Amino acid sequence: MNTLLTLIGNEMKKAFASCGYDEKFAQATVSNRPDLCQFQCNGAMAAAKEYHKAPIMIANDVVAKVDKAMFSKVEAVAPGFINMDLAPAFLTGYLEEMLLRGVYGYEKPEKQRVTVIDYGGANVAKPLHIGHLRPAVIGESIKRIYKFAGDKVIGDVHLGDWGLQIGQIIEELRDRKPELCYFDESYKGEYPKEAPFDISELEDIYPTASKKSKTDPEFAKRAHEATVKLQENYPPFRAIWQHIINVSVKDLKKNYDNLNVNFDLWLGESDAEPFIADMIDKMVKDGFAYESQGALVVDIAEEGDSKEYPPCIVRKSDGAAIYQTTDLATIIQRERDFKPDKYVYVADKRQDLHFLQVFRTAKKCGLVNEDKDLLFVGFGTVNGKDGKPFKTRDGGVMRLEYLITEINDEVYKKVMSGREMSEENARKIAKTVGLAALKYADLSNQAAKDYIFDIDRFTSFEGNTGPYILYTMVRIKSILAKYKENGGKDTKELKLKREDGSTREYKPSEISLMLNAARFNETVEKAYQETAPHKICQYIYDMSNAFNSFYHENRIMGEEDLVKQGEWIKLIETILHILEECIDMLGFEAPEQM
Ligand code: ARG
């Protein structure tokens, strides 16, 4: 279904053309002065130059030709603006059609695209911390937006499970438990099924090992060697690796579940391993990869670059695969399994050089076609109020689990304050609202921007927050419930548009609510095209504001004109459903009460 802007643009085109002016001047936009009009067209100003006429004359010509049924107001304003308001009957008709067509007027592209979204990016053996919040939350939302928009989407967590950290863990484990069979070179038996550590021990092993690597060169060397051996599939190290994965993934799944983040695939860097050797051989054979200081590299410089980019290392001098290697080989695996039209990677924006290297190398070496859509969505840092990366009170890294608990506790206090509710119910509500607070706070910022973590603000029921949106939805739910309780009609029988062509007075707040509802398709399209969840946030914030103004201006339940009341009920039910679609795309839900 065409967006409002397209329909208005088409109407303007007709009017421009019938006056003998070129259609290219007919573009309509949302008004930047909503106090004056809803939409505007500034084409008369540009046309004036081409036709050597005063812009106001052109605007007047056009206005005279415009279809009056569509607009309640079309006027030419000096020096040559055309200001427009849609007729309420046109708007209600548009909304009615939107409801008929399902998915609120959004039309999926004819050809379904296949998109792989690589997000989450947790590293095994390390607990999820605040740094993992954004890739999970943003990636999940992008996945849902793309799905809604019609793509076949494959979300892959792409675990960090093949790098140096595994070698470090292996050597730390050797230092702690040298008697284990994995370290006995003469051991010939089967390796135990049971892991020689549990999750809490593993979480202690990793940071110790990582610290040791920095201060103890002998340990660091061992860790490197262990990594290379693992990558050469040395059986005892493969066995330890498998234990690390099993113990860690179980814990990660639980944590991602708590965030309502679900991956279609739980693959990792290690799954690229079978593709690495052939990939590198081919890169060398084709003359793209060459040796430089012992390592194998591919130049990525392109004509027109404004700075110099270092080449992409595809194999280190000790033979180990690195981050770039596994990302490249993973592309081969994804091409084989899914033939995606598009790849979206969600990772820290400081990795932009890494992705530039990977994308250019992939294209140069023919892993994908030159025109493949490879997108890196780089996100900014979550900072504390001091503007530095957010830390716990004692200066440590904030674990995601604790962070969620803190938010939920805060919401719980708010839900409980000044009223009676069972603890169980309040806890349940707090969990739903807390997650919305956390996700909305993150998603409402443009991904690339840093933001300040502020529990107080995020959990406020007022302002541009998740709880405010949910509060609005709960308010609509309670009106709809009351309407039903009072014996109101089934909303399926209610209409927004009057069949008999009669009309009534519409206050600006109701018009603004209708306009917001009608912009759903345009909003989803933008969020999809620009891979921008924050557009959905802005939209539902505007929508909630529009609803609350409408709510305060009108006594919906007290309205005596029952036809009008029915139209209102239908409208707010539509608003609720649109908000539900939107928060689903953001990855959270609304409670029944709060
Ligand atoms: N594990 C990586 C990290 O912690 C993020 C992975 C992002 N995805 C990718 N395909 N490189 O930084």
PDB file of N, CA and C in Angstrom, residues 502-539:
ATOM      1  N   SER A 502     -21.240  11.113   5.918  1.00  0.00           N
ATOM      2  CA  SER A 502     -21.358  12.254   6.836  1.00  0.00           C
ATOM      3  C   SER A 502     -20.026  12.465   7.545  1.00  0.00           C
ATOM      4  N   THR A 503     -19.879  13.629   8.127  1.00  0.00           N
ATOM      5  CA  THR A 503     -18.610  13.877   8.784  1.00  0.00           C
ATOM      6  C   THR A 503     -18.868  14.549  10.126  1.00  0.00           C
ATOM      7  N   ARG A 504     -17.793  14.749  10.879  1.00  0.00           N
ATOM      8  CA  ARG A 504     -17.945  15.398  12.178  1.00  0.00           C
ATOM      9  C   ARG A 504     -16.715  16.241  12.422  1.00  0.00           C
ATOM     10  N   GLU A 505     -16.695  16.871  13.548  1.00  0.00           N
ATOM     11  CA  GLU A 505     -15.529  17.692  13.855  1.00  0.00           C
ATOM     12  C   GLU A 505     -14.408  16.795  14.415  1.00  0.00           C
ATOM     13  N   TYR A 506     -13.193  17.022  13.967  1.00  0.00           N
ATOM     14  CA  TYR A 506     -12.048  16.288  14.505  1.00  0.00           C
ATOM     15  C   TYR A 506     -11.094  17.274  15.159  1.00  0.00           C
ATOM     16  N   LYS A 507     -10.775  17.043  16.422  1.00  0.00           N
ATOM     17  CA  LYS A 507      -9.810  17.936  17.075  1.00  0.00           C
ATOM     18  C   LYS A 507      -8.390  17.598  16.582  1.00  0.00           C
ATOM     19  N   PRO A 508      -7.485  18.581  16.646  1.00  0.00           N
ATOM     20  CA  PRO A 508      -6.116  18.328  16.167  1.00  0.00           C
ATOM     21  C   PRO A 508      -5.474  17.087  16.790  1.00  0.00           C
ATOM     22  N   SER A 509      -5.770  16.826  18.050  1.00  0.00           N
ATOM     23  CA  SER A 509      -5.107  15.675  18.685  1.00  0.00           C
ATOM     24  C   SER A 509      -5.553  14.360  18.037  1.00  0.00           C
ATOM     25  N   GLU A 510      -6.806  14.310  17.602  1.00  0.00           N
ATOM     26  CA  GLU A 510      -7.273  13.075  16.954  1.00  0.00           C
ATOM     27  C   GLU A 510      -6.661  12.951  15.558  1.00  0.00           C
ATOM     28  N   ILE A 511      -6.598  14.071  14.849  1.00  0.00           N
ATOM     29  CA  ILE A 511      -5.984  14.059  13.519  1.00  0.00           C
ATOM     30  C   ILE A 511      -4.524  13.614  13.632  1.00  0.00           C
ATOM     31  N   SER A 512      -3.857  14.151  14.627  1.00  0.00           N
ATOM     32  CA  SER A 512      -2.439  13.823  14.766  1.00  0.00           C
ATOM     33  C   SER A 512      -2.254  12.334  15.087  1.00  0.00           C
ATOM     34  N   LEU A 513      -3.167  11.783  15.860  1.00  0.00           N
ATOM     35  CA  LEU A 513      -3.112  10.353  16.163  1.00  0.00           C
ATOM     36  C   LEU A 513      -3.327   9.529  14.883  1.00  0.00           C
ATOM     37  N   MET A 514      -4.279   9.958  14.072  1.00  0.00           N
ATOM     38  CA  MET A 514      -4.540   9.236  12.819  1.00  0.00           C
ATOM     39  C   MET A 514      -3.340   9.333  11.873  1.00  0.00           C
ATOM     40  N   LEU A 515      -2.759  10.518  11.798  1.00  0.00           N
ATOM     41  CA  LEU A 515      -1.594  10.692  10.924  1.00  0.00           C
ATOM     42  C   LEU A 515      -0.458   9.777  11.365  1.00  0.00           C
ATOM     43  N   ASN A 516      -0.270   9.692  12.675  1.00  0.00           N
ATOM     44  CA  ASN A 516       0.770   8.808  13.190  1.00  0.00           C
ATOM     45  C   ASN A 516       0.519   7.356  12.790  1.00  0.00           C
ATOM     46  N   ALA A 517      -0.713   6.930  12.966  1.00  0.00           N
ATOM     47  CA  ALA A 517      -1.040   5.539  12.614  1.00  0.00           C
ATOM     48  C   ALA A 517      -0.760   5.291  11.133  1.00  0.00           C
ATOM     49  N   ALA A 518      -1.100   6.276  10.303  1.00  0.00           N
ATOM     50  CA  ALA A 518      -0.950   6.108   8.857  1.00  0.00           C
ATOM     51  C   ALA A 518       0.517   6.086   8.425  1.00  0.00           C
ATOM     52  N   ARG A 519       1.399   6.482   9.299  1.00  0.00           N
ATOM     53  CA  ARG A 519       2.825   6.522   8.941  1.00  0.00           C
ATOM     54  C   ARG A 519       3.567   5.226   9.261  1.00  0.00           C
ATOM     55  N   PHE A 520       2.831   4.206   9.693  1.00  0.00           N
ATOM     56  CA  PHE A 520       3.495   2.949  10.063  1.00  0.00           C
ATOM     57  C   PHE A 520       4.309   2.360   8.904  1.00  0.00           C
ATOM     58  N   ASN A 521       3.672   2.262   7.731  1.00  0.00           N
ATOM     59  CA  ASN A 521       4.378   1.620   6.599  1.00  0.00           C
ATOM     60  C   ASN A 521       5.652   2.378   6.227  1.00  0.00           C
ATOM     61  N   GLU A 522       5.533   3.678   6.206  1.00  0.00           N
ATOM     62  CA  GLU A 522       6.689   4.516   5.857  1.00  0.00           C
ATOM     63  C   GLU A 522       7.819   4.335   6.894  1.00  0.00           C
ATOM     64  N   THR A 523       7.426   4.217   8.154  1.00  0.00           N
ATOM     65  CA  THR A 523       8.419   4.070   9.226  1.00  0.00           C
ATOM     66  C   THR A 523       9.160   2.736   9.127  1.00  0.00           C
ATOM     67  N   VAL A 524       8.410   1.665   8.923  1.00  0.00           N
ATOM     68  CA  VAL A 524       9.049   0.342   8.818  1.00  0.00           C
ATOM     69  C   VAL A 524       9.996   0.330   7.622  1.00  0.00           C
ATOM     70  N   GLU A 525       9.532   0.905   6.516  1.00  0.00           N
ATOM     71  CA  GLU A 525      10.350   0.954   5.308  1.00  0.00           C
ATOM     72  C   GLU A 525      11.685   1.657   5.590  1.00  0.00           C
ATOM     73  N   LYS A 526      11.609   2.775   6.296  1.00  0.00           N
ATOM     74  CA  LYS A 526      12.833   3.536   6.622  1.00  0.00           C
ATOM     75  C   LYS A 526      13.731   2.739   7.556  1.00  0.00           C
ATOM     76  N   ALA A 527      13.137   2.155   8.592  1.00  0.00           N
ATOM     77  CA  ALA A 527      13.939   1.405   9.566  1.00  0.00           C
ATOM     78  C   ALA A 527      14.644   0.239   8.874  1.00  0.00           C
ATOM     79  N   TYR A 528      13.953  -0.349   7.913  1.00  0.00           N
ATOM     80  CA  TYR A 528      14.517  -1.489   7.167  1.00  0.00           C
ATOM     81  C   TYR A 528      15.606  -1.014   6.209  1.00  0.00           C
ATOM     82  N   GLN A 529      15.281  -0.006   5.393  1.00  0.00           N
ATOM     83  CA  GLN A 529      16.253   0.472   4.406  1.00  0.00           C
ATOM     84  C   GLN A 529      17.524   0.985   5.081  1.00  0.00           C
ATOM     85  N   GLU A 530      17.346   1.643   6.204  1.00  0.00           N
ATOM     86  CA  GLU A 530      18.505   2.262   6.861  1.00  0.00           C
ATOM     87  C   GLU A 530      19.051   1.405   8.008  1.00  0.00           C
ATOM     88  N   THR A 531      18.487   0.223   8.195  1.00  0.00           N
ATOM     89  CA  THR A 531      18.891  -0.660   9.297  1.00  0.00           C
ATOM     90  C   THR A 531      18.957   0.148  10.594  1.00  0.00           C
ATOM     91  N   ALA A 532      17.820   0.736  10.959  1.00  0.00           N
ATOM     92  CA  ALA A 532      17.823   1.734  12.027  1.00  0.00           C
ATOM     93  C   ALA A 532      16.666   1.558  13.009  1.00  0.00           C
ATOM     94  N   PRO A 533      16.865   0.703  14.027  1.00  0.00           N
ATOM     95  CA  PRO A 533      15.808   0.521  15.024  1.00  0.00           C
ATOM     96  C   PRO A 533      15.386   1.836  15.697  1.00  0.00           C
ATOM     97  N   HIS A 534      16.303   2.812  15.779  1.00  0.00           N
ATOM     98  CA  HIS A 534      15.919   4.036  16.478  1.00  0.00           C
ATOM     99  C   HIS A 534      14.780   4.776  15.780  1.00  0.00           C
ATOM    100  N   LYS A 535      14.579   4.487  14.480  1.00  0.00           N
ATOM    101  CA  LYS A 535      13.447   5.113  13.778  1.00  0.00           C
ATOM    102  C   LYS A 535      12.121   4.572  14.325  1.00  0.00           C
ATOM    103  N   ILE A 536      12.124   3.311  14.690  1.00  0.00           N
ATOM    104  CA  ILE A 536      10.906   2.723  15.276  1.00  0.00           C
ATOM    105  C   ILE A 536      10.669   3.354  16.650  1.00  0.00           C
ATOM    106  N   CYS A 537      11.743   3.537  17.414  1.00  0.00           N
ATOM    107  CA  CYS A 537      11.602   4.147  18.748  1.00  0.00           C
ATOM    108  C   CYS A 537      11.024   5.549  18.628  1.00  0.00           C
ATOM    109  N   GLN A 538      11.579   6.337  17.727  1.00  0.00           N
ATOM    110  CA  GLN A 538      11.101   7.711  17.567  1.00  0.00           C
ATOM    111  C   GLN A 538       9.617   7.703  17.200  1.00  0.00           C
ATOM    112  N   TYR A 539       9.266   6.776  16.344  1.00  0.00           N
ATOM    113  CA  TYR A 539       7.883   6.680  15.878  1.00  0.00           C
ATOM    114  C   TYR A 539       6.936   6.357  17.040  1.00  0.00           C
TER     115      TYR A 539
END
